[in-house]
Amino acid sequence: MSTLELSHGYCSEAGVKPANEDALGLHTPEEPLLTTKGMVAVIADGMSGADDGAQASSVCVRNFLTDYYSTPESWSVKQSALKILTALNRWLYSQGESTYGSSRGLVSTLSALVLKSSTAHLFHVGDTRVFLLRDGELQTLTRDHRTRTGEREFLTRAMGIEISLEVDHHAIAVRPGDTFLMTTDGLHEWVNDDNINRLLSEQPDDLINACRSLVQLALRNGSRDNVSAQAFTIHSLPVQDEESYFNELTALPFPPLLEPGQSLDGYRVVREIHAAKRTQVYLVVDEQSGEQLAMKTPSPAYSDDPLFIDLFLHEEWIGRRLNSPHVMSVVEPDRPRQCLYYIAEYIDGQTLRQWMNDQEGIALKRFREIIEGIAAGLRAFQRLEMIHQDLKPENIMITPDGTVKIIDFGSAKVAGLQEIESPIDRDVLLGTERYTAPEYLRGGSGTSRADIFSLGVIAYEMLTGELPYGTVLTPRNLNRVSYQPAALKNDLLPVWMDGALEKAVAIDPNRRYESLSEFLRDLRQPNPDFDLPQSLMERDPAAFWRGTSIVLLILLLISIASG
């Protein structure tokens, strides 16, 4: 397995100005943050006309470098960076207004590069620049946010100049040998691309001298601004081959099937709670604290299945980061493990499936409480940029006091982990077909609306005992099925609530609810849109066009016959 290796150099001079209002920085963290968050390089140039450009640029660089690593590891690079930049921009703007009474109080340009796995993510505001030198060719990766008025040029975008912020963002694949250069306008306005290319290429093993040479050339050419350059070259990327990855996955052996009374790492087995083809769950007692907990172990039959082991470890990783009373909590390990397993809270209760089977009829009040509890758990996933992807009654527990908890999240998709290259293909359909969103069946990737679809199917089933399309969806029948009104199957169900269910389980994700809160609102109070009769085109576009085609065909045949 190779790791990220790079060399780095920088130089920053005030030049002819009395103070240096440029700022730059680079941080390469230790593992596991290097894998989950990546390396960050930032450069900023305090605006000359600002009241305190030096503070603005310094805050931009310092805060981005620190705050980026404070965002959840599950977030994508884009989500993390844009959240930070938005908050940072608002702080600069408000401080400028309150301290200097001006929108030009604390203003700076900013260019940031996050190198994660084998991808460079660029975020850019202003007229600093980022270059890529690859195979002897220099490419400018950013565009200047400037406009000319008469003989003067002005920034059209900058950090702190407006309360709203528009950021350029794009991602590029990188490879060993790539050199990235970040500069302020005091350099790239006085050194042309040919000379930048030449000076970087002449000193590939000494980027400190290369940056110093670029700065000195800009000053000799007459630069009247602060002059800064920061460069780094990638020597190797974090790439893991299948063999080394499998060795890492199998570092811990699988435990045997456990019996009551047996102990493993200080956890005594009381009884087996659940046994499935792939995993077992045991009620255990921590022999140190006496606390009752749940132990989940992998089935020995899958000890040579790298995808299964990866997903098992993946589930523990996710569970330790979720924090909600409506999601099963996974316990942080406090002792060495001899085998592969994880410990979670013990949930005394029954699955939603068992609860549904026990009910002869469900009151709408209790129905809403359960759906709202599931939605509260899903929000915990959404806050961490995760999608559950396998929501079903068997994966939902109801405790004796009525609390709803989501369990079993081994199928969850994590935006931040999706960005990390792996020899294991995690893009496999892992959900349960009765509740799987149609976009997955079509081979697409899901969003949070896929979980809303699954929640809608559960809600429909709770109220009717059936599926919303009368059958399990498959790739072949997606274009032929029609929604079966729940109000026709449950006389107590208002038409407007049926409308909410229909929208939640729409085949087209763009016609579904965008947020859980909208769905919950329409389950609690009438949406006037659902009381109005819809046209066939709105209810079922496929049926509308089938009918239209038949009518046109009949008219054509009549025309031919009469002609």
XYZ file of C-alpha atoms in Angstrom:
563
model
C 0.000 0.000 0.000
C 1.324 3.432 -0.940
C 0.674 6.577 1.075
C 0.466 10.264 0.258
C 3.947 11.724 -0.143
C 4.640 15.253 -1.301
C 7.233 18.006 -1.154
C 6.298 21.579 -0.383
C 7.761 25.050 -0.676
C 6.612 28.649 -0.291
C 7.776 32.245 -0.247
C 5.934 35.454 0.648
C 7.341 39.000 0.538
C 5.832 42.402 1.305
C 7.681 43.819 -1.708
C 7.421 47.594 -2.049
C 4.504 47.770 0.375
C 5.023 48.549 4.069
C 3.110 45.438 5.220
C 2.420 41.991 3.842
C -1.308 41.358 3.555
C -0.905 37.952 1.885
C -1.305 34.721 3.847
C -0.754 31.086 2.970
C -0.574 27.689 4.611
C -0.587 23.940 4.088
C -1.462 21.131 6.476
C -1.033 17.379 6.104
C -2.727 15.660 9.073
C -1.976 12.298 10.607
C -4.166 9.276 10.008
C -7.084 8.696 10.040
C -7.788 12.315 9.059
C -5.394 12.117 6.123
C -7.613 9.424 4.616
C -11.017 10.778 5.615
C -10.359 14.521 5.140
C -7.166 14.853 3.094
C -4.420 17.472 2.836
C -5.263 21.192 2.598
C -3.388 24.129 1.033
C -4.717 27.703 1.169
C -3.623 31.107 -0.102
C -5.319 34.473 0.497
C -4.673 38.097 -0.447
C -6.131 40.870 1.705
C -7.789 43.467 -0.530
C -5.682 46.611 -0.863
C -8.645 48.921 -0.314
C -9.854 47.073 2.776
C -9.522 48.555 6.242
C -7.642 45.491 7.486
C -6.732 43.216 4.610
C -3.947 41.551 6.591
C -6.330 40.336 9.281
C -8.834 39.201 6.664
C -6.335 37.055 4.757
C -4.828 35.654 7.948
C -8.254 34.676 9.298
C -9.172 33.058 5.973
C -6.105 30.828 5.935
C -5.950 30.021 9.640
C -9.651 29.298 10.057
C -9.976 27.215 6.917
C -7.004 25.049 7.897
C -8.379 24.418 11.389
C -12.141 24.390 10.844
C -12.023 22.047 7.857
C -10.704 19.255 10.083
C -13.433 19.957 12.634
C -16.192 19.029 10.196
C -17.577 15.471 10.334
C -15.467 12.826 8.641
C -18.636 11.629 6.929
C -19.106 14.925 5.056
C -17.942 15.286 1.484
C -15.107 17.710 0.776
C -17.532 20.068 -0.946
C -19.991 20.070 1.956
C -17.204 20.658 4.488
C -15.488 23.441 2.555
C -18.618 25.340 1.561
C -20.023 25.247 5.102
C -16.779 26.721 6.422
C -16.448 29.327 3.684
C -20.046 30.468 4.128
C -19.622 30.872 7.886
C -16.230 32.536 7.463
C -17.604 34.971 4.896
C -20.459 35.987 7.195
C -18.044 36.520 10.077
C -15.737 38.712 7.974
C -18.678 40.719 6.648
C -20.268 41.263 10.072
C -16.935 42.136 11.698
C -16.184 44.600 8.924
C -19.568 46.250 9.357
C -19.405 46.378 13.156
C -15.737 47.395 13.479
C -15.276 49.672 10.482
C -18.856 50.450 9.470
C -18.022 49.319 5.967
C -18.450 46.290 3.731
C -14.775 46.796 2.872
C -13.567 46.324 6.432
C -12.278 42.752 6.275
C -12.014 41.587 2.667
C -9.731 38.974 1.127
C -9.425 36.668 -1.833
C -9.072 32.956 -1.138
C -8.060 29.841 -3.034
C -8.100 26.488 -1.257
C -7.112 23.052 -2.486
C -8.082 19.841 -0.704
C -6.220 16.731 -1.837
C -8.194 13.660 -0.784
C -7.476 10.171 -2.081
C -6.622 10.771 -5.753
C -8.715 13.907 -6.296
C -7.924 17.596 -5.868
C -10.909 19.751 -4.885
C -10.538 23.465 -5.659
C -12.456 26.298 -3.980
C -11.858 29.784 -5.284
C -13.016 33.357 -4.631
C -11.177 36.400 -6.026
C -8.013 36.750 -8.095
C -5.490 34.477 -6.442
C -4.614 31.649 -8.807
C -3.965 27.921 -8.761
C -1.809 26.346 -11.475
C -1.142 22.717 -12.344
C 2.170 21.683 -13.911
C 1.783 18.255 -15.498
C 4.105 16.626 -18.034
C 5.797 19.949 -18.743
C 2.544 21.821 -19.435
C 1.247 24.597 -17.172
C -2.509 24.977 -16.783
C -4.410 27.690 -14.901
C -7.154 26.026 -12.856
C -8.918 29.155 -11.601
C -10.425 32.260 -13.177
C -10.014 35.779 -11.841
C -13.141 37.361 -10.388
C -12.326 40.872 -11.596
C -13.821 43.521 -13.829
C -12.321 46.592 -15.479
C -13.847 50.056 -15.202
C -11.902 52.581 -17.225
C -8.264 52.099 -16.331
C -8.957 50.407 -13.003
C -9.785 46.824 -12.143
C -12.012 45.730 -9.276
C -12.750 42.445 -7.561
C -16.219 41.138 -8.355
C -16.019 38.431 -5.703
C -14.147 38.223 -2.425
C -14.475 36.902 1.104
C -16.246 39.404 3.375
C -17.375 41.874 0.718
C -21.026 40.732 0.689
C -23.238 38.769 3.056
C -23.812 36.142 0.362
C -20.966 34.154 -1.168
C -20.493 32.490 -4.532
C -17.608 30.028 -4.684
C -16.078 28.384 -7.744
C -15.620 24.682 -7.089
C -14.387 21.858 -9.244
C -12.542 18.595 -8.776
C -9.786 17.050 -10.878
C -8.103 13.662 -10.810
C -4.432 13.872 -9.837
C -1.449 11.604 -10.348
C 2.129 11.320 -9.085
C 4.382 13.972 -10.584
C 1.731 16.706 -10.548
C 2.894 20.055 -9.170
C 0.373 22.607 -7.913
C 1.283 26.287 -7.581
C -0.796 28.898 -5.731
C -0.013 32.593 -6.243
C -1.288 36.062 -5.415
C -1.757 38.702 -8.106
C 1.470 40.431 -7.099
C 3.240 37.472 -8.684
C 1.198 36.211 -11.623
C 0.582 39.702 -13.002
C 4.352 40.227 -13.269
C 5.575 36.763 -14.232
C 4.166 35.143 -17.351
C 3.203 31.481 -17.629
C 6.325 30.558 -19.593
C 8.594 31.796 -16.814
C 6.450 30.144 -14.154
C 6.750 26.874 -16.041
C 10.498 27.302 -16.512
C 11.308 28.124 -12.881
C 9.173 25.285 -11.520
C 10.608 22.805 -14.018
C 14.221 23.833 -13.341
C 13.952 23.103 -9.617
C 11.502 20.200 -9.217
C 13.291 18.906 -6.116
C 13.604 22.290 -4.390
C 10.228 23.999 -4.316
C 11.372 26.444 -1.644
C 13.966 27.836 -4.050
C 11.514 27.646 -6.949
C 8.974 29.766 -5.055
C 11.692 32.177 -3.957
C 12.868 32.525 -7.567
C 9.319 33.282 -8.727
C 8.857 35.936 -6.043
C 12.218 37.567 -6.809
C 11.461 37.624 -10.538
C 8.130 39.352 -9.898
C 9.866 41.996 -7.782
C 12.576 42.531 -10.406
C 9.865 42.928 -13.025
C 8.365 45.797 -11.017
C 5.577 44.230 -8.964
C 3.963 46.903 -6.795
C 2.094 44.496 -4.528
C 2.796 41.798 -1.963
C 4.196 38.741 -3.724
C 3.463 35.154 -2.625
C 3.835 31.646 -4.006
C 3.137 28.218 -2.541
C 3.811 24.944 -4.369
C 3.675 21.234 -3.710
C 4.505 18.181 -5.798
C 2.779 14.820 -5.405
C 5.263 11.957 -5.262
C 2.825 9.168 -4.391
C -0.895 8.797 -3.717
C -2.689 6.677 -1.110
C -3.527 3.625 -3.207
C -4.325 0.241 -1.721
C -4.211 -2.990 -3.704
C -6.687 -5.802 -3.107
C -4.238 -8.028 -1.242
C -3.093 -5.410 1.265
C -6.659 -4.220 1.761
C -7.877 -7.773 2.426
C -5.015 -8.303 4.895
C -6.092 -5.151 6.707
C -9.732 -6.242 6.748
C -8.870 -9.669 8.155
C -6.496 -8.428 10.849
C -9.027 -9.629 13.439
C -10.331 -13.209 13.167
C -14.050 -13.972 13.144
C -15.392 -15.157 16.502
C -17.060 -18.575 16.733
C -20.791 -18.910 17.278
C -21.289 -18.069 20.949
C -23.304 -19.854 23.619
C -24.896 -18.470 26.818
C -22.316 -18.226 29.584
C -19.337 -17.803 27.266
C -17.197 -14.666 27.625
C -15.378 -12.698 24.955
C -13.093 -9.800 25.917
C -14.977 -9.318 29.184
C -18.470 -9.538 27.709
C -20.518 -12.500 28.994
C -23.186 -13.871 26.663
C -26.679 -14.036 28.183
C -28.609 -15.213 25.134
C -28.871 -14.922 21.384
C -31.211 -12.107 20.350
C -31.201 -12.613 16.613
C -29.472 -14.870 14.113
C -29.412 -14.256 10.382
C -27.451 -15.616 7.468
C -24.722 -12.972 7.773
C -24.657 -11.903 11.427
C -25.629 -12.810 14.961
C -26.696 -10.467 17.750
C -26.258 -11.442 21.405
C -27.393 -9.926 24.657
C -24.213 -9.593 26.720
C -23.228 -8.226 30.103
C -20.109 -6.126 30.547
C -18.350 -8.001 33.357
C -16.634 -4.777 34.475
C -19.689 -2.510 34.733
C -22.582 -4.974 34.799
C -24.264 -3.076 31.957
C -26.424 -4.977 29.492
C -25.301 -4.433 25.895
C -25.720 -5.963 22.457
C -22.841 -7.681 20.660
C -23.020 -8.063 16.890
C -20.753 -10.665 15.315
C -20.179 -11.660 11.686
C -21.075 -15.139 10.512
C -17.972 -17.370 10.169
C -19.213 -18.359 6.703
C -18.203 -14.915 5.403
C -14.654 -14.806 6.738
C -13.224 -14.743 3.199
C -15.683 -12.180 1.762
C -13.934 -8.772 1.622
C -17.109 -6.847 0.709
C -18.991 -8.298 3.661
C -16.147 -7.548 6.101
C -15.820 -4.020 4.707
C -19.547 -3.395 5.222
C -19.426 -4.815 8.757
C -16.589 -2.455 9.725
C -18.370 0.310 7.845
C -21.477 -0.163 10.017
C -19.496 0.230 13.242
C -17.742 3.340 11.867
C -21.097 4.908 11.028
C -22.716 3.965 14.314
C -19.987 5.589 16.390
C -20.635 8.907 14.629
C -24.418 9.007 14.796
C -25.932 10.668 17.834
C -29.707 10.515 18.110
C -32.202 8.983 20.535
C -33.847 7.526 17.421
C -30.771 5.654 16.169
C -29.084 2.696 17.856
C -25.868 3.893 19.481
C -22.631 1.983 18.931
C -20.245 1.881 21.891
C -16.719 3.243 21.480
C -14.237 0.389 22.119
C -12.598 0.674 25.553
C -10.521 -2.518 25.429
C -8.479 -4.516 22.910
C -10.500 -6.910 20.779
C -9.400 -10.466 20.041
C -12.060 -10.955 17.360
C -14.198 -9.002 14.920
C -17.407 -7.735 16.536
C -18.853 -4.508 17.810
C -20.819 -3.473 20.876
C -24.018 -1.421 20.777
C -26.716 -0.370 23.187
C -29.193 -3.096 24.068
C -32.655 -2.118 22.831
C -35.441 -3.872 24.703
C -38.487 -3.972 22.468
C -39.801 -5.312 19.194
C -39.250 -4.551 15.552
C -41.754 -2.412 13.717
C -42.616 -5.529 11.697
C -43.557 -7.402 14.862
C -45.488 -4.381 16.121
C -47.428 -4.109 12.823
C -48.282 -7.819 12.940
C -49.686 -7.394 16.453
C -52.042 -4.550 15.492
C -55.594 -5.073 14.261
C -55.832 -1.406 13.393
C -53.502 1.560 13.810
C -54.711 4.891 15.175
C -53.554 7.822 13.049
C -52.069 9.513 16.120
C -49.803 6.550 16.875
C -49.042 6.136 13.180
C -47.780 9.724 12.990
C -45.690 9.312 16.148
C -43.906 6.300 14.688
C -43.290 7.913 11.294
C -42.007 11.065 13.002
C -39.657 8.963 15.145
C -38.247 7.249 12.056
C -37.870 10.642 10.361
C -36.001 11.986 13.397
C -33.548 9.108 13.058
C -33.128 9.752 9.335
C -32.325 13.398 10.070
C -29.322 12.225 12.092
C -28.074 10.489 8.940
C -28.777 13.536 6.776
C -26.872 15.854 9.115
C -23.789 13.698 8.526
C -24.410 13.488 4.755
C -25.403 9.835 4.947
C -28.210 7.876 3.287
C -29.520 4.807 5.125
C -30.474 2.897 1.931
C -32.065 -0.092 3.705
C -34.957 1.329 5.687
C -37.603 -1.327 6.416
C -39.808 -2.412 9.354
C -37.276 -5.097 10.318
C -34.615 -2.387 10.813
C -36.739 -0.272 13.138
C -37.225 -1.001 16.839
C -39.988 0.203 19.158
C -39.155 0.182 22.867
C -41.705 -0.465 25.647
C -41.990 3.299 26.244
C -42.787 3.864 22.555
C -39.426 5.248 21.413
C -38.583 4.499 17.796
C -34.989 3.565 16.909
C -33.349 2.806 13.566
C -30.925 -0.122 13.653
C -28.700 -1.906 11.131
C -26.961 0.696 8.969
C -24.391 -1.424 7.181
C -25.886 -0.425 3.820
C -25.633 3.318 4.487
C -23.867 5.479 1.939
C -21.468 8.067 3.374
C -20.566 10.986 1.115
C -17.116 11.441 2.640
C -16.208 7.765 2.279
C -17.457 7.639 -1.310
C -14.606 10.006 -2.223
C -11.938 7.560 -1.048
C -10.681 5.102 -3.641
C -10.981 1.494 -2.543
C -10.366 -1.885 -4.167
C -13.785 -2.860 -2.786
C -16.775 -1.881 -4.922
C -19.297 -0.502 -2.433
C -21.744 0.608 -5.140
C -23.868 -2.515 -4.948
C -27.617 -2.712 -4.402
C -27.912 -3.673 -0.737
C -31.461 -2.629 0.154
C -34.576 -4.790 0.479
C -36.559 -4.938 -2.753
C -39.949 -4.108 -1.175
C -38.594 -0.766 0.033
C -35.873 0.029 -2.510
C -36.240 3.356 -4.327
C -36.792 3.076 -8.108
C -33.670 5.078 -8.953
C -31.552 2.248 -7.523
C -33.398 -0.284 -9.674
C -32.516 1.810 -12.722
C -28.841 1.698 -11.792
C -28.691 5.264 -10.500
C -27.338 6.647 -7.251
C -29.674 7.701 -4.495
C -30.102 10.902 -2.528
C -31.975 11.564 0.694
C -35.153 11.273 -1.401
C -34.468 7.543 -1.683
C -34.874 7.244 2.091
C -38.078 9.305 1.863
C -39.391 6.756 -0.660
C -38.641 3.896 1.757
C -40.303 5.801 4.600
C -43.328 6.410 2.378
C -43.633 2.694 1.585
C -43.459 1.869 5.308
C -46.124 4.489 6.051
C -48.378 3.120 3.304
C -47.917 -0.440 4.528
C -48.691 0.538 8.120
C -52.035 2.000 7.027
C -53.069 -0.584 4.435
C -51.030 -3.742 4.954
C -50.078 -3.608 1.278
C -47.526 -2.029 -1.066
C -48.258 1.303 -2.805
C -47.965 -0.115 -6.314
C -49.643 -3.427 -5.548
C -46.453 -5.368 -6.180
C -42.716 -5.327 -5.583
C -41.041 -2.890 -7.976
C -38.555 -4.276 -10.486
C -36.595 -2.682 -13.340
C -39.062 -4.279 -15.779
C -42.325 -3.051 -14.263
C -41.341 0.482 -13.245
C -42.965 2.035 -16.315
C -46.138 -0.065 -16.049
C -47.177 0.175 -12.413
C -49.627 2.730 -11.024
C -50.117 4.021 -7.508
C -52.935 2.261 -5.660
C -54.806 4.896 -3.597
C -54.479 4.072 0.087
C -57.827 5.740 0.800
C -59.523 2.937 -1.154
C -57.924 0.351 1.143
C -58.463 2.205 4.436
C -61.825 3.969 4.858
C -60.500 6.007 7.791
C -57.720 7.593 5.749
C -58.362 11.187 4.572
C -57.820 11.895 0.878
C -55.246 14.576 1.681
C -53.155 12.101 3.691
C -53.321 9.668 0.792
C -51.960 12.483 -1.377
C -48.974 12.818 0.945
C -48.273 9.096 0.695
C -48.523 9.171 -3.099
C -46.041 12.025 -3.333
C -43.591 10.331 -0.946
C -43.470 7.166 -3.071
C -43.416 8.803 -6.505
C -41.431 6.761 -9.037
C -39.636 9.904 -10.225
C -37.476 11.211 -7.327
C -37.938 14.774 -8.600
C -41.683 14.463 -7.930
C -41.104 13.287 -4.357
C -40.768 15.397 -1.252
C -37.468 17.211 -1.074
C -37.368 17.139 2.722
C -38.705 15.010 5.540
C -40.312 18.036 7.180
C -42.555 18.591 4.146
C -43.749 14.987 4.246
C -44.430 15.109 7.990
C -46.306 18.392 7.645
C -48.595 16.938 4.979
C -49.285 13.897 7.165
C -50.449 16.193 9.964
C -52.440 18.862 8.154
C -54.306 18.961 4.847
C -52.386 20.150 1.825
C -54.985 21.817 -0.432
C -53.143 20.507 -3.491
C -54.202 16.975 -2.564
C -57.910 17.829 -2.301
C -58.083 18.931 -5.937
C -58.619 16.315 -8.636
C -55.456 15.984 -10.692
C -55.308 15.471 -14.414
C -54.164 12.088 -15.706
C -50.987 13.803 -16.936
C -50.175 14.863 -13.349
C -51.205 11.587 -11.703
C -49.644 9.176 -14.177
C -47.635 10.687 -17.074
C -46.895 7.234 -18.542
C -50.591 6.305 -18.667
C -51.406 9.703 -20.190
C -48.954 9.230 -23.047
C -50.061 5.636 -23.616
C -53.634 6.824 -23.914
C -52.640 9.719 -26.148
C -50.726 7.356 -28.444
C -53.737 5.045 -28.738
C -56.063 7.954 -29.588
C -53.640 9.257 -32.221
C -53.327 5.777 -33.724
C -57.124 5.441 -33.949
C -57.412 8.868 -35.579
C -54.694 7.921 -38.059
C -56.475 4.677 -38.983
C -59.786 6.521 -39.422
C -58.048 9.066 -41.636
C -56.530 6.325 -43.792
C -59.831 4.452 -44.051
C -61.796 7.565 -45.027
C -59.137 8.644 -47.510
